[in-house]
CSV table of C-alpha atoms in Angstrom, one decimal:
chain,number,residue,atom,x,y,z
A,25,MET,CA,-46.4,-15.9,-56.1
A,26,ALA,CA,-46.7,-17.0,-52.3
A,27,ASP,CA,-45.6,-20.2,-52.7
A,28,ASP,CA,-42.0,-18.0,-54.1
A,29,GLU,CA,-41.7,-16.5,-51.2
A,30,ALA,CA,-42.1,-19.3,-48.8
A,31,ARG,CA,-39.6,-21.1,-50.5
A,32,ASP,CA,-36.9,-17.8,-51.0
A,33,LEU,CA,-37.5,-17.2,-47.1
A,34,HIS,CA,-37.2,-21.0,-46.0
A,35,GLU,CA,-34.0,-21.1,-48.1
A,36,ARG,CA,-32.5,-18.0,-46.5
A,37,ASN,CA,-33.3,-19.4,-42.9
A,38,ARG,CA,-31.8,-22.3,-43.9
A,39,ALA,CA,-28.5,-20.6,-44.6
A,40,LEU,CA,-29.4,-18.1,-41.6
A,41,ASP,CA,-29.2,-21.6,-39.1
A,42,GLU,CA,-26.2,-23.2,-41.2
A,43,GLN,CA,-24.5,-19.7,-40.6
A,44,LEU,CA,-24.8,-19.5,-37.0
A,45,LYS,CA,-23.5,-23.1,-37.0
A,46,ARG,CA,-21.2,-22.2,-38.2
A,47,LEU,CA,-20.4,-19.2,-35.7
A,48,VAL,CA,-21.3,-21.9,-32.8
A,49,ARG,CA,-18.2,-24.2,-34.2
A,50,THR,CA,-16.1,-21.1,-34.6
A,51,GLU,CA,-16.8,-19.9,-30.9
A,52,HIS,CA,-16.8,-23.2,-29.3
A,53,ARG,CA,-13.3,-23.8,-31.5
A,54,LEU,CA,-12.3,-20.2,-29.8
A,55,TYR,CA,-13.4,-21.3,-26.6
A,56,LYS,CA,-11.5,-24.4,-26.5
A,57,SER,CA,-8.5,-22.2,-28.0
A,58,GLN,CA,-9.0,-20.0,-25.3
A,59,ARG,CA,-9.1,-22.8,-22.8
A,60,GLU,CA,-6.1,-24.5,-23.8
A,61,LEU,CA,-4.9,-21.6,-24.4
A,62,GLY,CA,-5.0,-20.4,-20.9
A,63,GLN,CA,-4.2,-23.7,-19.3
A,64,GLN,CA,-0.9,-23.4,-21.7
A,65,LEU,CA,-0.1,-20.3,-20.0
A,66,ARG,CA,-0.5,-20.8,-16.0
A,67,ARG,CA,1.6,-24.3,-16.5
A,68,VAL,CA,4.6,-22.3,-18.2
A,69,ASP,CA,3.1,-19.9,-15.5
A,70,ALA,CA,3.6,-22.6,-12.9
A,71,VAL,CA,6.6,-23.9,-14.6
A,72,ASN,CA,9.0,-20.6,-14.1
A,73,ARG,CA,7.4,-20.9,-9.9
A,74,LEU,CA,8.9,-23.6,-9.6
A,75,ALA,CA,12.0,-22.1,-11.3
A,76,LEU,CA,11.8,-19.1,-8.8
A,77,ASP,CA,10.9,-21.3,-5.4
A,78,ALA,CA,13.8,-23.9,-6.1
A,79,ALA,CA,16.8,-21.2,-6.8
A,80,LYS,CA,15.6,-19.8,-2.4
A,81,THR,CA,16.6,-22.6,-1.1
A,82,ASN,CA,19.3,-25.9,-1.2
A,83,GLU,CA,17.2,-27.9,1.5
A,84,PRO,CA,15.8,-31.3,-0.7
A,85,ALA,CA,12.4,-31.5,0.8
A,86,ALA,CA,11.7,-27.8,0.0
A,87,ILE,CA,12.2,-28.2,-3.6
A,88,ALA,CA,10.0,-31.6,-4.0
A,89,GLY,CA,7.5,-29.1,-1.4
A,90,SER,CA,7.1,-26.8,-4.2
A,91,ALA,CA,7.1,-29.1,-6.8
A,92,PHE,CA,4.4,-30.6,-5.4
A,93,GLU,CA,2.0,-27.3,-4.5
A,94,MET,CA,3.1,-26.8,-8.4
A,95,LEU,CA,1.1,-30.1,-9.3
A,96,PHE,CA,-1.8,-29.9,-7.0
A,97,SER,CA,-2.6,-26.5,-8.7
A,98,LEU,CA,-2.2,-28.4,-12.1
A,99,PHE,CA,-4.0,-31.1,-11.3
A,100,PRO,CA,-6.7,-32.5,-8.4
A,101,TYR,CA,-3.9,-35.4,-7.1
A,102,GLU,CA,-4.6,-35.4,-3.5
A,103,GLN,CA,-1.2,-37.1,-2.1
A,104,GLY,CA,2.7,-36.7,-3.2
A,105,LEU,CA,4.9,-38.8,-1.6
A,106,ALA,CA,9.0,-37.7,-2.8
A,107,VAL,CA,11.3,-40.6,-2.7
A,108,VAL,CA,14.8,-40.3,-3.9
A,109,THR,CA,17.8,-42.2,-5.5
A,110,ASP,CA,21.9,-41.7,-3.9
A,111,ASP,CA,24.7,-42.2,-6.0
A,112,GLY,CA,24.7,-45.9,-4.7
A,113,GLY,CA,21.5,-46.9,-5.9
A,114,ARG,CA,19.5,-46.7,-2.5
A,115,SER,CA,16.4,-45.0,-2.0
A,116,TYR,CA,14.6,-43.6,0.9
A,117,PRO,CA,11.5,-41.1,1.3
A,118,LEU,CA,12.2,-37.5,1.2
A,119,ALA,CA,9.3,-35.9,1.5
A,120,VAL,CA,5.4,-36.0,2.1
A,121,SER,CA,2.6,-33.4,0.8
A,122,ALA,CA,-1.2,-33.0,0.5
A,123,ALA,CA,-3.5,-30.8,-1.6
A,124,PRO,CA,-4.8,-27.5,0.2
A,125,GLY,CA,-7.7,-29.1,2.1
A,126,CYS,CA,-7.1,-32.5,2.1
A,127,GLU,CA,-6.6,-33.8,5.5
A,128,HIS,CA,-4.1,-36.2,6.3
A,129,ASP,CA,-1.4,-37.6,8.3
A,130,GLY,CA,1.9,-38.2,5.8
A,131,GLU,CA,4.2,-36.7,8.2
A,132,ALA,CA,3.7,-39.6,10.9
A,133,GLY,CA,3.2,-41.7,8.3
A,134,LEU,CA,6.7,-40.7,7.0
A,135,ALA,CA,8.6,-40.4,10.6
A,136,ARG,CA,6.9,-43.7,10.4
A,137,LEU,CA,8.6,-45.0,7.0
A,138,GLY,CA,11.9,-43.3,8.7
A,139,ARG,CA,14.7,-42.5,6.0
A,140,GLN,CA,16.0,-46.0,5.5
A,141,ASP,CA,16.8,-47.5,2.2
A,142,LEU,CA,13.3,-48.8,0.0
A,143,PRO,CA,14.2,-52.2,-2.0
A,144,ASP,CA,12.1,-53.0,-4.9
A,145,ILE,CA,12.0,-49.6,-6.5
A,146,GLU,CA,11.7,-49.7,-9.5
A,147,VAL,CA,11.6,-46.2,-11.6
A,148,PRO,CA,9.6,-45.5,-14.6
A,149,GLU,CA,11.5,-43.9,-17.8
A,150,ALA,CA,9.3,-41.4,-18.8
A,151,PRO,CA,6.2,-39.8,-16.5
A,152,VAL,CA,3.4,-43.1,-16.1
A,153,ILE,CA,-1.0,-41.7,-15.9
A,154,VAL,CA,-2.2,-44.4,-13.8
A,155,ALA,CA,-5.9,-43.9,-14.7
A,156,ARG,CA,-7.0,-46.6,-12.1
A,157,THR,CA,-4.9,-47.6,-9.4
A,158,GLY,CA,-6.6,-51.1,-9.2
A,159,ASP,CA,-4.6,-51.5,-12.4
A,160,ALA,CA,-1.4,-50.4,-11.9
A,161,PRO,CA,1.0,-52.8,-13.7
A,162,ASP,CA,3.4,-55.1,-11.5
A,163,GLU,CA,6.3,-53.2,-11.4
A,164,LEU,CA,4.6,-49.7,-10.1
A,165,ARG,CA,2.7,-51.3,-7.3
A,166,PRO,CA,6.1,-51.2,-4.8
A,167,LEU,CA,6.8,-47.0,-5.4
A,168,LEU,CA,2.4,-46.9,-5.1
A,169,GLY,CA,2.7,-49.0,-2.3
A,170,LEU,CA,4.9,-46.5,-0.4
A,171,LEU,CA,1.6,-44.3,-0.7
A,172,ASP,CA,-0.3,-46.9,1.2
A,173,ARG,CA,2.3,-47.4,4.4
A,174,VAL,CA,2.3,-43.1,4.6
A,175,PHE,CA,-1.2,-42.0,3.9
A,176,ALA,CA,-4.1,-44.1,5.7
A,177,SER,CA,-6.7,-44.2,3.1
A,178,PRO,CA,-9.0,-46.5,2.5
A,179,GLU,CA,-8.3,-49.5,0.6
A,180,ALA,CA,-11.6,-49.2,-2.5
A,181,GLN,CA,-11.1,-45.6,-2.7
A,182,VAL,CA,-7.0,-46.4,-3.3
A,183,ALA,CA,-8.3,-48.9,-6.0
A,184,GLU,CA,-10.4,-46.3,-7.7
A,185,GLY,CA,-8.7,-43.7,-7.9
A,186,SER,CA,-5.8,-42.6,-10.0
A,187,ALA,CA,-1.9,-42.1,-10.1
A,188,LEU,CA,1.2,-40.0,-11.8
A,189,ILE,CA,4.9,-41.0,-11.7
A,190,LEU,CA,7.3,-39.3,-12.3
A,191,PRO,CA,10.3,-40.5,-13.0
A,192,LEU,CA,13.9,-37.5,-11.9
A,193,GLN,CA,16.0,-37.4,-14.2
A,194,THR,CA,18.2,-35.2,-15.5
A,195,GLN,CA,20.1,-37.8,-18.5
A,196,PRO,CA,18.4,-41.0,-19.6
A,197,ASP,CA,20.5,-43.2,-17.8
A,198,ARG,CA,20.8,-41.5,-13.9
A,199,ARG,CA,17.3,-41.7,-12.4
A,200,ARG,CA,17.6,-39.6,-8.9
A,201,GLY,CA,14.2,-41.2,-8.1
A,202,ALA,CA,10.7,-40.8,-8.7
A,203,LEU,CA,7.8,-37.8,-7.6
A,204,VAL,CA,4.5,-39.9,-6.7
A,205,LEU,CA,0.8,-38.5,-6.8
A,206,ARG,CA,-2.6,-40.3,-6.0
A,207,ARG,CA,-5.7,-39.1,-6.0
A,208,LEU,CA,-8.7,-40.9,-4.3
A,209,GLY,CA,-11.6,-42.5,-6.3
A,210,ARG,CA,-13.8,-39.9,-5.6
A,211,ALA,CA,-16.1,-38.2,-8.3
A,212,HIS,CA,-14.7,-35.1,-10.0
A,213,SER,CA,-15.9,-31.8,-10.1
A,214,TYR,CA,-16.8,-29.9,-13.8
A,215,HIS,CA,-13.4,-28.4,-14.0
A,216,GLU,CA,-11.2,-31.0,-12.7
A,217,VAL,CA,-8.6,-32.7,-15.1
A,218,LEU,CA,-6.5,-35.2,-15.2
A,219,PRO,CA,-3.5,-35.5,-17.3
A,220,LYS,CA,-3.9,-37.2,-20.2
A,221,ASP,CA,-0.6,-39.0,-22.5
A,222,GLY,CA,-0.3,-35.3,-24.9
A,223,ASP,CA,0.2,-34.0,-21.6
A,224,ALA,CA,3.6,-36.2,-20.8
A,225,PRO,CA,6.0,-33.9,-22.6
A,226,TYR,CA,5.3,-31.1,-20.3
A,227,LEU,CA,5.5,-33.4,-17.3
A,228,MET,CA,8.4,-34.8,-18.4
A,229,LEU,CA,9.6,-31.3,-18.4
A,230,VAL,CA,8.5,-30.6,-15.0
A,231,ALA,CA,10.2,-33.6,-13.7
A,232,ARG,CA,13.8,-32.6,-15.2
A,233,GLN,CA,13.4,-29.3,-13.7
A,234,VAL,CA,12.4,-31.4,-10.3
A,235,ALA,CA,15.6,-33.3,-11.2
A,236,ALA,CA,18.0,-30.7,-11.8
A,237,ALA,CA,17.0,-28.9,-8.8
A,238,LEU,CA,17.7,-31.5,-6.8
A,239,GLY,CA,21.0,-32.3,-8.1
A,240,LYS,CA,22.1,-28.2,-7.7
A,241,THR,CA,21.1,-29.2,-4.2
A,242,GLU,CA,23.0,-32.1,-3.8
A,243,LEU,CA,26.1,-30.7,-5.7
A,244,LEU,CA,26.0,-27.5,-3.5
A,245,ILE,CA,25.6,-29.9,-0.4
A,246,SER,CA,28.8,-31.6,-1.7
A,247,LEU,CA,30.8,-28.5,-2.5
A,248,ARG,CA,30.3,-27.0,0.9
A,249,ARG,CA,31.5,-30.0,2.5
A,250,SER,CA,34.2,-30.2,0.3
A,251,TYR,CA,35.2,-26.4,1.7
A,252,ASP,CA,34.8,-27.7,4.8
A,253,GLU,CA,37.0,-30.2,5.2
A,254,LEU,CA,39.8,-27.8,3.5
A,255,GLU,CA,39.2,-25.2,5.6
A,256,ALA,CA,39.4,-27.7,8.4
A,257,ALA,CA,42.3,-29.3,6.7
A,258,GLN,CA,43.8,-26.6,6.5
A,259,ARG,CA,43.1,-25.2,10.2
A,260,GLU,CA,44.8,-28.7,11.2
A,261,LEU,CA,47.9,-27.5,9.3
A,262,VAL,CA,48.3,-24.4,10.7
A,263,ASN,CA,47.9,-25.7,14.1
A,264,GLN,CA,49.9,-28.9,13.5
A,265,ALA,CA,52.9,-25.5,11.8
A,266,ARG,CA,52.2,-24.0,15.4
A,267,LEU,CA,52.8,-27.0,17.9
A,268,ALA,CA,56.2,-27.7,15.7
A,269,ALA,CA,57.6,-24.6,16.1
A,270,ILE,CA,56.4,-24.2,20.3
A,271,GLY,CA,57.7,-27.8,19.9
A,272,GLU,CA,61.2,-26.7,19.2
A,273,LEU,CA,61.4,-23.8,21.6
A,274,ALA,CA,59.8,-25.6,24.3
A,275,ALA,CA,62.6,-28.7,23.3
A,276,VAL,CA,65.3,-25.5,23.2
A,277,VAL,CA,63.9,-23.4,26.3
A,278,ALA,CA,63.7,-27.4,28.8
A,279,HIS,CA,67.7,-28.1,27.2
A,280,GLU,CA,68.9,-24.5,28.0
A,281,VAL,CA,67.5,-24.6,31.5
A,282,ARG,CA,67.5,-28.5,32.7
A,283,ASN,CA,72.1,-27.9,33.2
A,284,PRO,CA,71.5,-24.9,35.7
A,285,LEU,CA,69.3,-26.2,37.3
A,286,GLY,CA,71.1,-29.2,37.9
A,287,ALA,CA,73.5,-27.5,39.8
A,288,ILE,CA,71.1,-25.4,41.5
A,289,PHE,CA,70.2,-28.9,42.9
A,290,ASN,CA,73.7,-29.7,44.0
A,291,ALA,CA,74.5,-26.1,44.8
A,292,LEU,CA,71.7,-26.2,47.9
A,293,SER,CA,72.3,-30.1,49.0
A,294,ALA,CA,75.7,-28.4,49.5
A,295,LEU,CA,73.8,-25.4,51.4
A,296,ASN,CA,71.9,-27.8,53.1
A,297,ARG,CA,75.3,-29.6,54.8
A,298,VAL,CA,76.1,-26.7,56.3
A,299,ALA,CA,73.4,-25.0,57.5
A,300,THR,CA,73.1,-28.6,59.3
A,301,GLY,CA,76.2,-29.1,60.3
A,302,ARG,CA,76.1,-25.4,62.0
A,303,ASP,CA,75.9,-24.5,65.6
A,304,GLY,CA,72.7,-22.1,66.6
A,305,ASN,CA,69.4,-21.2,65.8
A,306,ASP,CA,69.4,-21.7,61.8
A,307,GLU,CA,65.6,-21.8,61.7
A,308,PRO,CA,65.6,-18.9,59.3
A,309,VAL,CA,67.9,-20.1,56.8
A,310,THR,CA,66.6,-24.0,56.5
A,311,GLN,CA,62.9,-22.4,55.7
A,312,LEU,CA,64.9,-20.4,53.1
A,313,LEU,CA,66.4,-23.3,51.4
A,314,GLY,CA,62.9,-25.0,51.9
A,315,ILE,CA,61.1,-22.5,50.1
A,316,LEU,CA,64.5,-22.7,47.1
A,317,LYS,CA,64.1,-26.1,47.0
A,318,GLU,CA,60.5,-26.5,46.4
A,319,GLU,CA,59.7,-23.9,43.9
A,320,ALA,CA,62.8,-25.6,42.1
A,321,HIS,CA,61.5,-28.9,42.3
A,322,ARG,CA,58.2,-27.1,40.5
A,323,LEU,CA,60.6,-25.4,37.6
A,324,GLU,CA,62.4,-29.1,37.9
A,325,ARG,CA,58.3,-30.2,36.3
A,326,ILE,CA,57.6,-27.2,34.0
A,327,VAL,CA,61.2,-28.2,32.3
A,328,SER,CA,59.6,-32.1,32.7
A,329,ASP,CA,56.5,-30.5,30.8
A,330,LEU,CA,58.5,-29.2,28.2
A,331,ILE,CA,60.3,-32.0,27.5
A,332,ASP,CA,57.1,-34.4,27.2
A,333,PHE,CA,55.8,-31.5,25.0
A,334,SER,CA,58.5,-30.9,22.4
A,335,ARG,CA,59.3,-34.9,22.3
A,336,PRO,CA,58.7,-36.2,19.2
A,337,ALA,CA,55.6,-38.8,17.5
A,338,PRO,CA,57.0,-41.9,19.9
A,339,SER,CA,58.7,-45.2,18.3
A,340,SER,CA,58.2,-47.5,21.3
A,341,LYS,CA,54.7,-48.9,20.7
A,342,ARG,CA,53.3,-52.2,21.8
A,343,ASP,CA,50.6,-54.0,22.5
A,344,LEU,CA,50.2,-54.3,25.6
A,345,ALA,CA,47.5,-54.6,28.8
A,346,LEU,CA,46.2,-50.9,29.1
A,347,ALA,CA,44.9,-51.5,33.1
A,348,PRO,CA,48.5,-51.6,34.6
A,349,ILE,CA,49.2,-48.8,32.9
A,350,ALA,CA,46.8,-47.2,34.3
A,351,ALA,CA,46.8,-48.5,38.0
A,352,GLU,CA,50.7,-47.2,37.8
A,353,ALA,CA,49.2,-43.4,37.0
A,354,LEU,CA,47.5,-43.4,39.6
A,355,ASP,CA,49.8,-44.5,41.7
A,356,SER,CA,51.7,-42.1,40.7
A,357,ALA,CA,49.5,-39.6,41.4
A,358,ALA,CA,48.1,-41.7,44.9
A,359,ALA,CA,50.1,-38.9,47.5
A,360,ASP,CA,49.2,-35.6,46.1
A,361,ALA,CA,45.3,-37.0,45.8
A,362,GLU,CA,45.5,-38.2,50.0
A,363,ALA,CA,46.2,-35.0,50.5
A,364,ARG,CA,43.7,-33.4,49.3
A,365,GLU,CA,41.9,-35.6,50.7
A,366,VAL,CA,40.5,-36.8,47.0
A,367,LYS,CA,39.9,-40.3,46.8
A,368,LEU,CA,40.8,-42.2,43.7
A,369,GLU,CA,39.2,-45.0,41.8
A,370,LEU,CA,39.7,-47.2,39.1
A,371,ASP,CA,37.0,-50.1,37.0
A,372,ALA,CA,39.6,-51.9,34.5
A,373,ASP,CA,38.7,-54.3,32.3
A,374,GLU,CA,41.7,-56.3,32.7
A,375,GLY,CA,41.8,-58.0,29.4
A,376,LEU,CA,41.7,-55.0,27.2
A,377,ARG,CA,44.5,-54.2,25.3
A,378,ALA,CA,45.2,-51.5,22.6
A,379,VAL,CA,49.6,-51.2,21.1
A,380,VAL,CA,50.5,-48.2,22.5
A,381,ASP,CA,53.7,-45.9,24.0
A,382,GLU,CA,53.8,-47.4,27.7
A,383,HIS,CA,55.5,-43.7,29.2
A,384,LEU,CA,53.2,-41.6,27.0
A,385,LEU,CA,50.4,-42.9,28.0
A,386,ARG,CA,51.3,-43.4,31.7
A,387,ARG,CA,52.2,-39.8,31.5
A,388,ALA,CA,48.7,-38.7,30.1
A,389,LEU,CA,47.0,-40.3,32.1
A,390,LEU,CA,49.2,-38.5,35.4
A,391,ASN,CA,47.3,-35.5,33.8
A,392,LEU,CA,44.4,-36.1,33.6
A,393,VAL,CA,44.3,-37.6,36.4
A,394,ASP,CA,46.5,-34.7,38.3
A,395,ASN,CA,44.4,-31.9,36.3
A,396,ALA,CA,40.6,-33.5,38.2
A,397,THR,CA,42.7,-33.6,41.3
A,398,GLN,CA,43.7,-30.1,41.7
A,399,ALA,CA,39.9,-29.9,40.5
A,400,THR,CA,37.6,-31.8,42.7
A,401,LYS,CA,37.0,-30.6,46.4
A,402,ARG,CA,38.4,-32.6,49.2
A,403,GLY,CA,35.8,-35.4,50.0
A,404,GLY,CA,35.6,-36.2,46.3
A,405,VAL,CA,36.0,-39.4,44.9
A,406,VAL,CA,38.6,-38.7,40.4
A,407,ARG,CA,37.4,-42.1,38.9
A,408,VAL,CA,39.3,-43.9,36.0
A,409,ARG,CA,37.1,-46.3,33.5
A,410,VAL,CA,39.2,-48.5,31.7
A,411,ALA,CA,36.5,-50.2,29.1
A,412,ARG,CA,35.7,-50.7,25.5
A,413,ASP,CA,32.4,-49.7,23.1
A,414,ASP,CA,31.3,-50.4,19.3
A,415,GLU,CA,33.9,-47.5,18.7
A,416,GLY,CA,37.6,-49.1,20.6
A,417,ALA,CA,39.3,-49.2,23.5
A,418,PHE,CA,39.2,-45.8,25.8
A,419,VAL,CA,39.8,-44.5,28.7
A,420,GLU,CA,37.6,-41.7,30.9
A,421,VAL,CA,38.6,-39.9,33.4
A,422,ALA,CA,36.1,-38.4,36.0
A,423,ASP,CA,35.9,-35.0,38.5
A,424,GLU,CA,33.5,-33.4,40.6
A,425,GLY,CA,35.2,-30.4,40.2
A,426,HIS,CA,33.0,-27.5,39.3
A,427,GLY,CA,33.4,-27.4,35.2
A,428,ILE,CA,34.6,-26.2,32.7
A,429,PRO,CA,32.7,-23.2,32.0
A,430,ASP,CA,32.2,-23.0,27.6
A,431,ASP,CA,34.3,-19.9,26.7
A,432,ASP,CA,37.7,-22.2,27.5
A,433,LEU,CA,36.3,-25.4,26.6
A,434,GLY,CA,37.7,-24.6,22.8
A,435,ARG,CA,41.1,-23.4,24.1
A,436,ILE,CA,41.9,-26.4,27.1
A,437,PHE,CA,44.2,-28.5,24.6
A,438,GLU,CA,46.3,-25.4,23.6
A,439,PRO,CA,49.4,-25.1,24.5
A,440,PHE,CA,50.2,-23.2,27.5
A,441,TYR,CA,46.8,-22.0,27.7
A,442,THR,CA,45.8,-22.4,31.4
A,443,THR,CA,43.3,-20.5,34.2
A,444,ARG,CA,45.1,-21.5,36.7
A,445,ALA,CA,47.5,-19.0,39.0
A,446,THR,CA,50.2,-21.7,38.5
A,447,GLY,CA,50.7,-24.6,35.8
A,448,THR,CA,52.2,-24.1,32.3
A,449,GLY,CA,49.3,-25.1,30.2
A,450,LEU,CA,50.6,-27.9,28.5
A,451,GLY,CA,49.0,-30.7,30.2
A,452,LEU,CA,46.5,-31.2,28.5
A,453,ALA,CA,48.5,-30.2,25.0
A,454,VAL,CA,50.5,-33.6,26.3
A,455,VAL,CA,47.7,-35.4,26.4
A,456,ARG,CA,46.1,-34.4,22.9
A,457,ARG,CA,49.8,-34.9,21.3
A,458,PHE,CA,49.5,-38.3,22.6
A,459,ALA,CA,46.7,-39.2,21.5
A,460,ASP,CA,46.9,-37.8,18.4
A,461,SER,CA,50.5,-40.2,17.9
A,462,HIS,CA,48.4,-43.0,18.3
A,463,GLY,CA,45.9,-42.5,16.3
A,464,GLY,CA,42.9,-42.1,18.8
A,465,THR,CA,41.0,-38.7,19.9
A,466,ILE,CA,40.7,-37.2,23.0
A,467,ASP,CA,37.2,-35.7,24.2
A,468,VAL,CA,35.7,-33.9,26.5
A,469,SER,CA,32.3,-32.7,28.3
A,470,SER,CA,31.5,-30.9,31.7
A,471,ALA,CA,28.6,-29.3,32.8
A,472,PRO,CA,28.9,-26.8,35.7
A,473,GLU,CA,28.7,-28.2,39.2
A,474,ARG,CA,29.2,-31.6,37.6
A,475,GLY,CA,32.5,-31.9,36.3
A,476,SER,CA,34.3,-33.0,33.9
A,477,VAL,CA,34.8,-36.2,31.8
A,478,PHE,CA,38.1,-36.5,29.7
A,479,THR,CA,38.1,-39.5,27.4
A,480,ILE,CA,41.0,-40.8,25.5
A,481,ARG,CA,40.3,-43.5,22.7
A,482,LEU,CA,42.1,-46.0,21.0
A,483,GLU,CA,42.3,-49.1,18.7
A,484,VAL,CA,41.2,-52.1,20.1
A,485,ALA,CA,44.7,-54.8,20.1
A,486,ASP,CA,42.5,-57.6,20.0
A,487,THR,CA,39.3,-59.0,21.5
A,488,ARG,CA,39.6,-61.2,24.9
A,489,PRO,CA,36.3,-61.4,27.2
A,490,GLN,CA,35.6,-58.8,29.8
A,491,SER,CA,36.5,-59.2,33.3
A,492,SER,CA,36.4,-56.5,35.5
A,493,GLY,CA,38.0,-55.3,38.9
A,494,CYS,CA,37.6,-52.7,40.9
A,495,ARG,CA,39.9,-50.3,43.4
A,496,ALA,CA,40.4,-47.3,45.4
A,497,LEU,CA,43.5,-44.9,45.4
A,498,GLY,CA,44.4,-42.7,47.9
A,499,ARG,CA,41.9,-41.3,50.8
A,500,GLY,CA,39.7,-44.0,51.9
A,501,ARG,CA,42.0,-46.8,50.1
A,502,ALA,CA,39.7,-50.3,49.8
A,503,SER,CA,40.9,-52.9,51.6
């Protein structure tokens, strides 16, 4: 009887033990399921946060930084580098990052690497999980080697570490670059889990989301650039139409004024002869005639400015040396400069040539030199330089005046805009029209109390050896 009870108790204990084992296994499976579910929820939440962060910025580097932050929160990688590829197939570094708590000099390394083409960079078609960096395939070593150029890490730890490469692509045949992550060869804590082959679909989802965000940014930047170019073209079109209307008006005014102006000069000459031939004290009459003559000449200069401004684009361009034209312009301005006690200096490349309209170039330079002479204090120097650089030929006129206020810099080339009590405000407009008609540019730089520098840029006609000569005109003329 006792044996039967013992056997029954043993059977019950064994059944209870089996139930307990099944319960433990079930609880373990439930724990793993909950852990996997939590992991999946964290990953889904991470992807959502990445999408929200990417939607808040149009900066590619910021998008890459958000991607690294997300990946560092999911996997125990420590270093990250983003490499992007443009439409021409050229790759260059975009951003660098490191996991929280990991000291690094990645930013300095990225600065050393610079925005340069990265040759021999092969981006894989799918995410690549490298269990040991030292065993990475040869085709991936150049990409992984970029991390060595950016981060200063011990070689032994690099070789024993692990890595992850995510291709940035929105289409199978369109790869935009890669995210490269690396962990150095240090021991993992119990909760740190590197990605496995089964995580490839999720990693590909992340990579495509980052690529799509970068593509959106690229599209927005391109669209913004197109809008800016369109706006600039519209402004230029409106400006050209406005200038054409002003030019037509100026031509009409100049034509209508020049004829009576000729009659005024003839009458002045006759009056001057009559006053000279009369006896007695006619000094007041002579002074009045002198005033009339001076004002008539000023009116004639205004008409000349109007005609120069309204003249259509030149058709008499020739291959000419620039130095003689500049010298003639300075000769024309020498008398006025000497009266103002301002010295004119010319430093010219005698062999420099360009295809220009001689009259218009001389007139443009004369306008610049006249303005510089009026701006320069007595005893100062106006320097004219004719030279070339990597961008082509240029003529530079520098004065020693008070400089141009910032509020005026944007308007000085507008027709009829002037800050002087006298003058038409057409001199610089004529200079700009000359530069535009020759496919060149006119630039100005100015600093308070340090003067202004106007630079006309032209295309070089040929490349003769440079020989520089200096000459001085006006007050203090060099012998």
